[in-house]
PDB file of C-alpha atoms in Angstrom:
ATOM      1  CA  MET A 278      -8.067 -37.074  -6.920  1.00 81.00           C
ATOM      2  CA  ALA A 279      -9.182 -39.886  -4.950  1.00 92.00           C
ATOM      3  CA  PHE A 280     -11.357 -42.931  -5.631  1.00 96.00           C
ATOM      4  CA  GLY A 281     -13.767 -45.460  -3.886  1.00 96.00           C
ATOM      5  CA  GLN A 282     -16.887 -46.829  -3.447  1.00 97.00           C
ATOM      6  CA  VAL A 283     -20.599 -45.943  -1.979  1.00 97.00           C
ATOM      7  CA  VAL A 284     -21.821 -49.351  -0.503  1.00 97.00           C
ATOM      8  CA  VAL A 285     -25.462 -49.750  -0.292  1.00 96.00           C
ATOM      9  CA  GLY A 286     -28.402 -51.966  -0.357  1.00 95.00           C
ATOM     10  CA  PRO A 287     -31.183 -53.176   1.758  1.00 93.00           C
ATOM     11  CA  PRO A 288     -30.984 -54.266   5.281  1.00 91.00           C
ATOM     12  CA  GLY A 289     -29.517 -57.829   5.627  1.00 89.00           C
ATOM     13  CA  SER A 290     -27.621 -57.540   2.064  1.00 93.00           C
ATOM     14  CA  GLY A 291     -24.332 -57.521   3.518  1.00 92.00           C
ATOM     15  CA  LYS A 292     -22.978 -54.339   3.237  1.00 94.00           C
ATOM     16  CA  THR A 293     -20.973 -54.407   6.278  1.00 92.00           C
ATOM     17  CA  THR A 294     -19.411 -58.073   5.608  1.00 93.00           C
ATOM     18  CA  TYR A 295     -18.874 -57.014   2.219  1.00 95.00           C
ATOM     19  CA  CYS A 296     -16.586 -53.534   3.424  1.00 95.00           C
ATOM     20  CA  ASN A 297     -14.825 -56.134   5.464  1.00 94.00           C
ATOM     21  CA  GLY A 298     -13.755 -58.371   2.886  1.00 95.00           C
ATOM     22  CA  MET A 299     -12.935 -55.566  -0.088  1.00 96.00           C
ATOM     23  CA  SER A 300     -11.151 -53.783   2.451  1.00 96.00           C
ATOM     24  CA  GLN A 301      -8.985 -56.985   3.097  1.00 95.00           C
ATOM     25  CA  PHE A 302      -8.603 -57.616  -0.784  1.00 96.00           C
ATOM     26  CA  LEU A 303      -8.136 -54.413  -2.078  1.00 96.00           C
ATOM     27  CA  SER A 304      -4.850 -53.950   0.822  1.00 95.00           C
ATOM     28  CA  LEU A 305      -3.594 -57.425  -0.170  1.00 95.00           C
ATOM     29  CA  ILE A 306      -3.322 -55.761  -3.484  1.00 94.00           C
ATOM     30  CA  GLY A 307      -1.385 -53.145  -2.521  1.00 94.00           C
ATOM     31  CA  ARG A 308      -4.076 -50.663  -1.840  1.00 95.00           C
ATOM     32  CA  LYS A 309      -4.534 -48.310   1.168  1.00 96.00           C
ATOM     33  CA  VAL A 310      -7.900 -48.374   2.309  1.00 96.00           C
ATOM     34  CA  ALA A 311      -9.988 -46.119   4.095  1.00 97.00           C
ATOM     35  CA  VAL A 312     -13.499 -47.667   5.601  1.00 96.00           C
ATOM     36  CA  VAL A 313     -15.741 -44.742   6.006  1.00 96.00           C
ATOM     37  CA  ASN A 314     -18.997 -45.864   8.360  1.00 95.00           C
ATOM     38  CA  LEU A 315     -21.590 -43.706   7.866  1.00 95.00           C
ATOM     39  CA  ASP A 316     -24.399 -45.999   8.997  1.00 94.00           C
ATOM     40  CA  PRO A 317     -25.181 -44.668  12.782  1.00 92.00           C
ATOM     41  CA  ALA A 318     -26.898 -48.150  13.430  1.00 88.00           C
ATOM     42  CA  ASN A 319     -24.256 -50.187  12.910  1.00 85.00           C
ATOM     43  CA  ASP A 320     -22.416 -50.671  16.340  1.00 78.00           C
ATOM     44  CA  ALA A 321     -20.773 -54.181  15.850  1.00 79.00           C
ATOM     45  CA  LEU A 322     -17.953 -53.484  13.415  1.00 86.00           C
ATOM     46  CA  PRO A 323     -15.772 -55.905  12.107  1.00 86.00           C
ATOM     47  CA  PHE A 324     -13.103 -53.814  11.011  1.00 85.00           C
ATOM     48  CA  GLU A 325     -11.510 -50.942  12.245  1.00 89.00           C
ATOM     49  CA  CYS A 326     -13.094 -47.346  10.698  1.00 92.00           C
ATOM     50  CA  ALA A 327     -10.727 -44.313   9.386  1.00 95.00           C
ATOM     51  CA  VAL A 328     -13.847 -42.153  10.029  1.00 96.00           C
ATOM     52  CA  ASN A 329     -16.830 -43.408  12.024  1.00 95.00           C
ATOM     53  CA  ILE A 330     -20.306 -41.253  12.126  1.00 95.00           C
ATOM     54  CA  GLU A 331     -20.569 -42.158  15.995  1.00 94.00           C
ATOM     55  CA  ASP A 332     -18.008 -39.696  16.696  1.00 94.00           C
ATOM     56  CA  LEU A 333     -20.497 -37.049  15.583  1.00 96.00           C
ATOM     57  CA  ILE A 334     -24.222 -38.601  16.169  1.00 95.00           C
ATOM     58  CA  LYS A 335     -24.966 -41.600  17.911  1.00 93.00           C
ATOM     59  CA  LEU A 336     -28.376 -43.072  16.782  1.00 94.00           C
ATOM     60  CA  GLU A 337     -29.743 -44.153  19.953  1.00 94.00           C
ATOM     61  CA  ASP A 338     -28.921 -40.513  21.324  1.00 94.00           C
ATOM     62  CA  VAL A 339     -31.335 -39.325  18.727  1.00 95.00           C
ATOM     63  CA  MET A 340     -33.882 -41.542  19.224  1.00 95.00           C
ATOM     64  CA  ALA A 341     -33.832 -40.934  22.847  1.00 95.00           C
ATOM     65  CA  GLU A 342     -33.667 -36.880  22.665  1.00 95.00           C
ATOM     66  CA  HIS A 343     -36.762 -36.676  19.853  1.00 95.00           C
ATOM     67  CA  GLY A 344     -38.710 -39.760  20.295  1.00 95.00           C
ATOM     68  CA  LEU A 345     -38.117 -41.109  17.391  1.00 94.00           C
ATOM     69  CA  GLY A 346     -37.925 -44.659  15.847  1.00 94.00           C
ATOM     70  CA  PRO A 347     -35.208 -46.392  14.136  1.00 92.00           C
ATOM     71  CA  ASN A 348     -36.328 -45.218  10.700  1.00 92.00           C
ATOM     72  CA  GLY A 349     -37.253 -41.691  11.678  1.00 95.00           C
ATOM     73  CA  GLY A 350     -33.757 -41.581  13.501  1.00 95.00           C
ATOM     74  CA  LEU A 351     -31.675 -42.660  10.521  1.00 95.00           C
ATOM     75  CA  VAL A 352     -33.468 -39.995   8.610  1.00 95.00           C
ATOM     76  CA  TYR A 353     -32.394 -37.541  11.155  1.00 96.00           C
ATOM     77  CA  CYS A 354     -29.076 -38.391  11.462  1.00 96.00           C
ATOM     78  CA  MET A 355     -28.575 -38.080   7.563  1.00 96.00           C
ATOM     79  CA  ASP A 356     -29.754 -34.942   7.594  1.00 96.00           C
ATOM     80  CA  TYR A 357     -27.454 -34.118  10.414  1.00 97.00           C
ATOM     81  CA  LEU A 358     -24.664 -35.429   8.672  1.00 96.00           C
ATOM     82  CA  GLU A 359     -25.715 -33.295   5.975  1.00 96.00           C
ATOM     83  CA  LYS A 360     -25.689 -30.056   7.417  1.00 96.00           C
ATOM     84  CA  ASN A 361     -22.237 -31.371   8.836  1.00 96.00           C
ATOM     85  CA  MET A 362     -20.438 -31.997   6.018  1.00 95.00           C
ATOM     86  CA  ASP A 363     -17.169 -30.049   6.847  1.00 95.00           C
ATOM     87  CA  TRP A 364     -16.689 -32.329   9.575  1.00 96.00           C
ATOM     88  CA  LEU A 365     -16.906 -35.458   7.374  1.00 96.00           C
ATOM     89  CA  GLN A 366     -14.337 -33.326   4.928  1.00 95.00           C
ATOM     90  CA  SER A 367     -12.145 -32.709   7.721  1.00 96.00           C
ATOM     91  CA  LYS A 368     -11.939 -36.168   8.505  1.00 96.00           C
ATOM     92  CA  LEU A 369     -11.148 -37.201   4.877  1.00 96.00           C
ATOM     93  CA  GLU A 370      -8.928 -34.870   3.796  1.00 95.00           C
ATOM     94  CA  PRO A 371      -5.818 -36.283   5.411  1.00 95.00           C
ATOM     95  CA  LEU A 372      -6.699 -39.659   3.928  1.00 95.00           C
ATOM     96  CA  ALA A 373      -7.748 -38.325   0.256  1.00 93.00           C
ATOM     97  CA  LYS A 374      -3.831 -38.310  -0.554  1.00 91.00           C
ATOM     98  CA  ASP A 375      -3.190 -42.111  -0.745  1.00 93.00           C
ATOM     99  CA  HIS A 376      -5.960 -43.885   0.411  1.00 96.00           C
ATOM    100  CA  TYR A 377      -9.027 -45.377  -1.363  1.00 96.00           C
ATOM    101  CA  PHE A 378     -12.502 -45.338   0.082  1.00 97.00           C
ATOM    102  CA  LEU A 379     -15.328 -47.431   1.328  1.00 97.00           C
ATOM    103  CA  PHE A 380     -18.228 -45.877   2.455  1.00 97.00           C
ATOM    104  CA  ASP A 381     -20.776 -47.928   4.296  1.00 95.00           C
ATOM    105  CA  PHE A 382     -24.028 -46.519   4.624  1.00 95.00           C
ATOM    106  CA  PRO A 383     -27.034 -47.232   6.193  1.00 94.00           C
ATOM    107  CA  GLY A 384     -29.425 -50.005   4.879  1.00 92.00           C
ATOM    108  CA  GLN A 385     -32.658 -48.067   4.915  1.00 91.00           C
ATOM    109  CA  VAL A 386     -33.724 -48.048   1.383  1.00 91.00           C
ATOM    110  CA  GLU A 387     -35.983 -44.659   1.821  1.00 92.00           C
ATOM    111  CA  LEU A 388     -32.750 -42.413   2.024  1.00 94.00           C
ATOM    112  CA  PHE A 389     -31.490 -43.880  -1.214  1.00 92.00           C
ATOM    113  CA  THR A 390     -35.174 -43.273  -3.082  1.00 91.00           C
ATOM    114  CA  LEU A 391     -37.188 -40.883  -1.547  1.00 90.00           C
ATOM    115  CA  HIS A 392     -34.875 -38.858   0.409  1.00 93.00           C
ATOM    116  CA  SER A 393     -32.063 -36.352  -0.477  1.00 94.00           C
ATOM    117  CA  ASN A 394     -29.683 -36.141   2.249  1.00 95.00           C
ATOM    118  CA  ALA A 395     -27.623 -39.156   1.532  1.00 95.00           C
ATOM    119  CA  LYS A 396     -27.584 -38.129  -2.305  1.00 95.00           C
ATOM    120  CA  ASN A 397     -26.537 -34.732  -0.815  1.00 96.00           C
ATOM    121  CA  VAL A 398     -23.805 -35.877   1.257  1.00 96.00           C
ATOM    122  CA  ILE A 399     -22.476 -38.383  -1.874  1.00 96.00           C
ATOM    123  CA  PHE A 400     -22.763 -35.223  -3.995  1.00 95.00           C
ATOM    124  CA  GLY A 401     -20.190 -33.103  -1.770  1.00 94.00           C
ATOM    125  CA  LEU A 402     -17.756 -35.825  -1.403  1.00 93.00           C
ATOM    126  CA  THR A 403     -17.550 -35.809  -5.659  1.00 94.00           C
ATOM    127  CA  LYS A 404     -18.000 -31.871  -5.865  1.00 92.00           C
ATOM    128  CA  LYS A 405     -15.651 -30.453  -2.971  1.00 89.00           C
ATOM    129  CA  MET A 406     -13.135 -33.306  -2.576  1.00 91.00           C
ATOM    130  CA  ASP A 407     -12.912 -34.750  -6.204  1.00 90.00           C
ATOM    131  CA  LEU A 408     -13.603 -38.007  -5.280  1.00 94.00           C
ATOM    132  CA  ARG A 409     -14.397 -40.644  -8.025  1.00 95.00           C
ATOM    133  CA  LEU A 410     -17.090 -42.584  -6.638  1.00 96.00           C
ATOM    134  CA  THR A 411     -18.882 -46.250  -7.733  1.00 97.00           C
ATOM    135  CA  ALA A 412     -22.228 -46.977  -6.346  1.00 97.00           C
ATOM    136  CA  ILE A 413     -21.726 -50.513  -5.242  1.00 97.00           C
ATOM    137  CA  HIS A 414     -25.664 -51.341  -4.773  1.00 97.00           C
ATOM    138  CA  LEU A 415     -26.137 -55.243  -3.116  1.00 97.00           C
ATOM    139  CA  VAL A 416     -28.999 -57.434  -3.380  1.00 96.00           C
ATOM    140  CA  ASP A 417     -29.133 -60.604  -1.649  1.00 95.00           C
ATOM    141  CA  ALA A 418     -29.075 -63.630  -4.297  1.00 93.00           C
ATOM    142  CA  HIS A 419     -31.600 -65.899  -2.086  1.00 91.00           C
ATOM    143  CA  LEU A 420     -34.372 -63.037  -3.678  1.00 92.00           C
ATOM    144  CA  CYS A 421     -33.905 -64.651  -7.298  1.00 91.00           C
ATOM    145  CA  SER A 422     -35.599 -67.923  -6.259  1.00 89.00           C
ATOM    146  CA  ASP A 423     -38.616 -66.047  -5.463  1.00 88.00           C
ATOM    147  CA  PRO A 424     -40.219 -63.902  -8.895  1.00 88.00           C
ATOM    148  CA  GLY A 425     -42.011 -61.570  -6.682  1.00 88.00           C
ATOM    149  CA  LYS A 426     -39.154 -60.448  -4.600  1.00 91.00           C
ATOM    150  CA  TYR A 427     -36.939 -60.697  -7.844  1.00 93.00           C
ATOM    151  CA  ILE A 428     -38.619 -57.771  -9.331  1.00 92.00           C
ATOM    152  CA  SER A 429     -38.958 -56.222  -6.222  1.00 93.00           C
ATOM    153  CA  ALA A 430     -35.097 -55.795  -6.274  1.00 95.00           C
ATOM    154  CA  LEU A 431     -35.443 -55.020  -9.749  1.00 96.00           C
ATOM    155  CA  LEU A 432     -37.331 -52.026  -8.955  1.00 95.00           C
ATOM    156  CA  LEU A 433     -35.324 -51.297  -6.058  1.00 95.00           C
ATOM    157  CA  SER A 434     -32.169 -50.765  -8.000  1.00 96.00           C
ATOM    158  CA  LEU A 435     -33.386 -48.975 -11.026  1.00 96.00           C
ATOM    159  CA  THR A 436     -34.673 -46.573  -8.333  1.00 95.00           C
ATOM    160  CA  THR A 437     -31.241 -46.227  -6.344  1.00 96.00           C
ATOM    161  CA  MET A 438     -29.424 -45.998 -10.060  1.00 95.00           C
ATOM    162  CA  LEU A 439     -31.583 -43.401 -11.144  1.00 94.00           C
ATOM    163  CA  HIS A 440     -31.454 -41.302  -7.822  1.00 95.00           C
ATOM    164  CA  LEU A 441     -28.012 -41.578  -7.291  1.00 94.00           C
ATOM    165  CA  GLU A 442     -26.699 -40.297 -10.568  1.00 92.00           C
ATOM    166  CA  LEU A 443     -23.513 -42.197  -9.785  1.00 95.00           C
ATOM    167  CA  PRO A 444     -21.460 -44.833 -11.915  1.00 95.00           C
ATOM    168  CA  HIS A 445     -23.443 -47.781 -10.742  1.00 96.00           C
ATOM    169  CA  ILE A 446     -23.016 -51.731 -10.481  1.00 97.00           C
ATOM    170  CA  ASN A 447     -25.396 -53.583  -9.061  1.00 97.00           C
ATOM    171  CA  VAL A 448     -24.349 -57.225  -7.092  1.00 97.00           C
ATOM    172  CA  LEU A 449     -25.927 -60.038  -6.333  1.00 95.00           C
ATOM    173  CA  SER A 450     -24.472 -60.735  -2.978  1.00 94.00           C
ATOM    174  CA  LYS A 451     -23.980 -63.991  -1.068  1.00 92.00           C
ATOM    175  CA  MET A 452     -23.635 -66.199  -3.824  1.00 90.00           C
ATOM    176  CA  ASP A 453     -22.815 -69.278  -2.000  1.00 87.00           C
ATOM    177  CA  LEU A 454     -26.684 -69.184  -0.548  1.00 86.00           C
ATOM    178  CA  ILE A 455     -28.647 -68.261  -4.101  1.00 86.00           C
ATOM    179  CA  GLU A 456     -30.242 -71.501  -3.806  1.00 81.00           C
ATOM    180  CA  SER A 457     -30.879 -71.684   0.116  1.00 83.00           C
ATOM    181  CA  TYR A 458     -34.551 -70.815  -0.183  1.00 79.00           C
ATOM    182  CA  GLY A 459     -35.308 -72.525  -3.324  1.00 81.00           C
ATOM    183  CA  LYS A 460     -34.475 -73.985  -6.640  1.00 85.00           C
ATOM    184  CA  LEU A 461     -33.940 -71.458  -9.738  1.00 87.00           C
ATOM    185  CA  ALA A 462     -36.330 -71.210 -12.070  1.00 86.00           C
ATOM    186  CA  PHE A 463     -33.586 -70.482 -14.760  1.00 89.00           C
ATOM    187  CA  ASN A 464     -30.451 -70.088 -15.243  1.00 88.00           C
ATOM    188  CA  LEU A 465     -28.217 -67.728 -13.169  1.00 89.00           C
ATOM    189  CA  GLU A 466     -27.560 -65.643 -16.805  1.00 90.00           C
ATOM    190  CA  PHE A 467     -31.396 -64.965 -17.174  1.00 92.00           C
ATOM    191  CA  TYR A 468     -31.054 -62.992 -13.787  1.00 93.00           C
ATOM    192  CA  THR A 469     -27.888 -61.629 -14.493  1.00 93.00           C
ATOM    193  CA  ASP A 470     -28.397 -59.821 -17.327  1.00 92.00           C
ATOM    194  CA  VAL A 471     -32.477 -59.013 -16.755  1.00 91.00           C
ATOM    195  CA  GLN A 472     -33.479 -60.801 -19.627  1.00 82.00           C
ATOM    196  CA  ASP A 473     -37.474 -60.965 -21.047  1.00 87.00           C
ATOM    197  CA  LEU A 474     -39.192 -61.074 -17.802  1.00 90.00           C
ATOM    198  CA  SER A 475     -42.190 -62.044 -19.380  1.00 87.00           C
ATOM    199  CA  TYR A 476     -41.009 -65.722 -18.709  1.00 87.00           C
ATOM    200  CA  LEU A 477     -41.973 -64.923 -15.129  1.00 87.00           C
ATOM    201  CA  GLN A 478     -45.401 -64.724 -15.109  1.00 80.00           C
ATOM    202  CA  SER A 479     -46.478 -67.662 -15.487  1.00 79.00           C
ATOM    203  CA  HIS A 480     -44.217 -68.475 -12.006  1.00 82.00           C
ATOM    204  CA  LEU A 481     -45.965 -65.336 -10.522  1.00 80.00           C
ATOM    205  CA  ASP A 482     -49.238 -66.775 -11.643  1.00 75.00           C
ATOM    206  CA  GLU A 483     -48.502 -70.158  -9.377  1.00 76.00           C
ATOM    207  CA  ASP A 484     -48.761 -67.767  -6.154  1.00 74.00           C
ATOM    208  CA  PRO A 485     -52.320 -66.921  -5.747  1.00 75.00           C
ATOM    209  CA  ARG A 486     -51.357 -63.734  -3.976  1.00 75.00           C
ATOM    210  CA  SER A 487     -49.310 -62.962  -6.733  1.00 73.00           C
ATOM    211  CA  SER A 488     -51.326 -63.697  -9.907  1.00 71.00           C
ATOM    212  CA  LYS A 489     -54.129 -61.071  -8.564  1.00 77.00           C
ATOM    213  CA  TYR A 490     -51.594 -58.442  -9.557  1.00 81.00           C
ATOM    214  CA  ARG A 491     -50.789 -59.791 -13.009  1.00 82.00           C
ATOM    215  CA  LYS A 492     -51.311 -56.600 -14.980  1.00 86.00           C
ATOM    216  CA  LEU A 493     -49.668 -54.317 -12.087  1.00 88.00           C
ATOM    217  CA  THR A 494     -46.895 -57.301 -12.319  1.00 87.00           C
ATOM    218  CA  LYS A 495     -46.588 -56.498 -16.087  1.00 87.00           C
ATOM    219  CA  ALA A 496     -46.294 -53.203 -15.939  1.00 91.00           C
ATOM    220  CA  LEU A 497     -43.451 -52.705 -13.559  1.00 91.00           C
ATOM    221  CA  CYS A 498     -41.317 -55.426 -15.601  1.00 91.00           C
ATOM    222  CA  GLU A 499     -42.409 -53.063 -18.294  1.00 91.00           C
ATOM    223  CA  VAL A 500     -41.050 -50.109 -16.596  1.00 93.00           C
ATOM    224  CA  VAL A 501     -37.410 -51.994 -16.005  1.00 93.00           C
ATOM    225  CA  GLU A 502     -36.996 -53.284 -19.632  1.00 92.00           C
ATOM    226  CA  ASP A 503     -38.037 -49.965 -20.799  1.00 92.00           C
ATOM    227  CA  PHE A 504     -35.524 -48.226 -18.726  1.00 92.00           C
ATOM    228  CA  SER A 505     -33.096 -51.102 -19.826  1.00 91.00           C
ATOM    229  CA  LEU A 506     -30.050 -50.254 -16.978  1.00 92.00           C
ATOM    230  CA  VAL A 507     -30.429 -52.943 -14.366  1.00 95.00           C
ATOM    231  CA  SER A 508     -28.360 -55.921 -14.817  1.00 94.00           C
ATOM    232  CA  PHE A 509     -26.431 -57.340 -11.899  1.00 95.00           C
ATOM    233  CA  THR A 510     -22.375 -59.063 -10.855  1.00 94.00           C
ATOM    234  CA  PRO A 511     -23.041 -62.306  -8.726  1.00 93.00           C
ATOM    235  CA  LEU A 512     -20.350 -61.942  -5.549  1.00 93.00           C
ATOM    236  CA  ASP A 513     -19.154 -64.572  -3.153  1.00 91.00           C
ATOM    237  CA  ILE A 514     -17.156 -62.083  -0.865  1.00 92.00           C
ATOM    238  CA  GLN A 515     -15.005 -65.065   0.353  1.00 90.00           C
ATOM    239  CA  ASP A 516     -14.223 -65.770  -3.123  1.00 90.00           C
ATOM    240  CA  LYS A 517     -11.122 -64.141  -4.374  1.00 90.00           C
ATOM    241  CA  GLU A 518     -11.412 -64.498  -7.898  1.00 89.00           C
ATOM    242  CA  SER A 519     -14.857 -63.387  -7.614  1.00 90.00           C
ATOM    243  CA  VAL A 520     -14.081 -60.161  -5.642  1.00 93.00           C
ATOM    244  CA  GLY A 521     -10.806 -59.784  -7.990  1.00 92.00           C
ATOM    245  CA  TYR A 522     -13.577 -59.638 -11.182  1.00 91.00           C
ATOM    246  CA  LEU A 523     -15.811 -57.324  -9.700  1.00 94.00           C
ATOM    247  CA  VAL A 524     -12.960 -55.041  -8.862  1.00 95.00           C
ATOM    248  CA  LYS A 525     -12.321 -54.895 -12.526  1.00 92.00           C
ATOM    249  CA  LEU A 526     -15.450 -53.542 -13.069  1.00 93.00           C
ATOM    250  CA  ILE A 527     -15.799 -51.124 -10.725  1.00 95.00           C
ATOM    251  CA  ASP A 528     -12.243 -49.632 -11.607  1.00 94.00           C
ATOM    252  CA  LYS A 529     -13.291 -48.761 -14.926  1.00 92.00           C
ATOM    253  CA  ALA A 530     -16.467 -47.422 -13.734  1.00 93.00           C
ATOM    254  CA  ASN A 531     -14.611 -44.872 -11.526  1.00 92.00           C
ATOM    255  CA  GLY A 532     -12.116 -44.390 -13.722  1.00 90.00           C
ATOM    256  CA  TYR A 533      -9.162 -45.868 -11.103  1.00 92.00           C
ATOM    257  CA  VAL A 534      -8.030 -47.856 -14.263  1.00 88.00           C
ATOM    258  CA  PHE A 535      -6.863 -44.476 -16.253  1.00 82.00           C
ATOM    259  CA  ALA A 536      -5.340 -42.790 -13.117  1.00 77.00           C
ATOM    260  CA  GLY A 537      -1.710 -43.583 -14.081  1.00 62.00           C
ATOM    261  CA  VAL A 538      -2.417 -43.240 -18.233  1.00 55.00           C
ATOM    262  CA  GLU A 539      -1.061 -40.348 -19.872  1.00 54.00           C
ATOM    263  CA  GLY A 540      -3.662 -38.825 -22.221  1.00 52.00           C
ATOM    264  CA  ASN A 541      -2.884 -40.632 -25.054  1.00 52.00           C
ATOM    265  CA  VAL A 542      -6.277 -41.607 -26.738  1.00 46.00           C
ATOM    266  CA  VAL A 543      -4.975 -44.815 -28.057  1.00 47.00           C
ATOM    267  CA  GLU A 544      -3.734 -45.827 -24.474  1.00 48.00           C
ATOM    268  CA  PHE A 545      -6.817 -44.811 -23.413  1.00 45.00           C
ATOM    269  CA  SER A 546      -9.213 -46.970 -25.787  1.00 53.00           C
ATOM    270  CA  LYS A 547      -7.223 -50.255 -25.262  1.00 49.00           C
ATOM    271  CA  ILE A 548      -7.907 -49.926 -21.414  1.00 48.00           C
ATOM    272  CA  ALA A 549     -11.478 -48.633 -22.244  1.00 50.00           C
ATOM    273  CA  ALA A 550     -11.996 -51.773 -24.466  1.00 53.00           C
ATOM    274  CA  GLY A 551      -9.921 -54.138 -21.965  1.00 54.00           C
ATOM    275  CA  PRO A 552     -10.257 -57.947 -21.810  1.00 50.00           C
ATOM    276  CA  VAL A 553     -13.626 -59.445 -21.544  1.00 48.00           C
ATOM    277  CA  ASP A 554     -12.586 -62.608 -19.604  1.00 53.00           C
ATOM    278  CA  TRP A 555     -14.513 -61.613 -16.556  1.00 51.00           C
ATOM    279  CA  ASP A 556     -17.821 -62.368 -18.511  1.00 59.00           C
ATOM    280  CA  TYR A 557     -17.015 -66.122 -18.055  1.00 56.00           C
ATOM    281  CA  TYR A 558     -16.651 -65.936 -14.527  1.00 57.00           C
ATOM    282  CA  ARG A 559     -19.560 -63.381 -14.255  1.00 62.00           C
ATOM    283  CA  ASN A 560     -22.156 -66.407 -15.271  1.00 67.00           C
ATOM    284  CA  ALA A 561     -21.213 -69.780 -16.129  1.00 67.00           C
ATOM    285  CA  ALA A 562     -18.367 -70.257 -13.955  1.00 71.00           C
ATOM    286  CA  VAL A 563     -20.386 -68.920 -11.138  1.00 72.00           C
ATOM    287  CA  GLN A 564     -23.834 -71.180 -12.046  1.00 73.00           C
ATOM    288  CA  GLU A 565     -21.457 -74.304 -12.223  1.00 74.00           C
ATOM    289  CA  LYS A 566     -20.257 -73.204  -8.674  1.00 75.00           C
ATOM    290  CA  TYR A 567     -22.872 -72.403  -6.694  1.00 73.00           C
ATOM    291  CA  ILE A 568     -25.989 -73.948  -8.422  1.00 78.00           C
ATOM    292  CA  LYS A 569     -26.944 -77.652  -8.298  1.00 73.00           C
ATOM    293  CA  ASP A 570     -27.563 -79.498 -11.648  1.00 67.00           C
ATOM    294  CA  GLU A 571     -30.798 -81.291 -11.909  1.00 58.00           C
ATOM    295  CA  ASP A 572     -28.880 -83.847 -13.635  1.00 55.00           C
ATOM    296  CA  ASP A 573     -26.234 -84.452 -10.545  1.00 50.00           C
TER     297      ASP A 573
END
């Protein structure tokens, strides 16, 4: 079996940068990595692709031929890829024996919340090729500085988790820029663990645009809390420790850590429990490194 990551997230969340940094890190620790670009709008790749959707279909050709805009063109491209899964499968099969896959998907959020084409492509990879995949959903960390945008990010993350039906890890990307648009109202743990969201209400009321939708906001927060699925892992893709701890989470989520273990219940349980030393870095150490203390 082969393993990999499905990298998704809204435009500007850092998907291509993530794939570039993650592929370099995995190569340094001894894994053969194949980056698969499935974003037909991404025409300036900083890495070499093992498979590129532009060899199958180009977004600019679709827009010109069918008179579509960028969003409609992306939906068409994903529909076309879904109907030509044999092309993608033929490209991946020679690599599946010894490569770890990184799938860079488009940033159009509708593809992962409303339409079924991208989901069906992923379903084909997991069922027909037996790929063990984890969805990595990137959210720009600076959204934490705006309560309204943070709640929107929570809803998007929850919707994507429910739609894709994969092992799923939500990531706060660009941690080094987390306070570039404003000071956080709470410590980092509040945002990563998605604690009692009612504390955000008073900060939302400070904005006259948000205060009008107080009841709606309260109801949306309750939806997120009722599902109790969303949490975030902070990431600075240029920090090897940060990337390393995320890789540990991903390897547990898609089963990579169990690949070389024989069917012994005791050994499996030891790995499944595993050390939790990463939890300190996930919150306290990251806050100390990237978030300014007012006392300083």
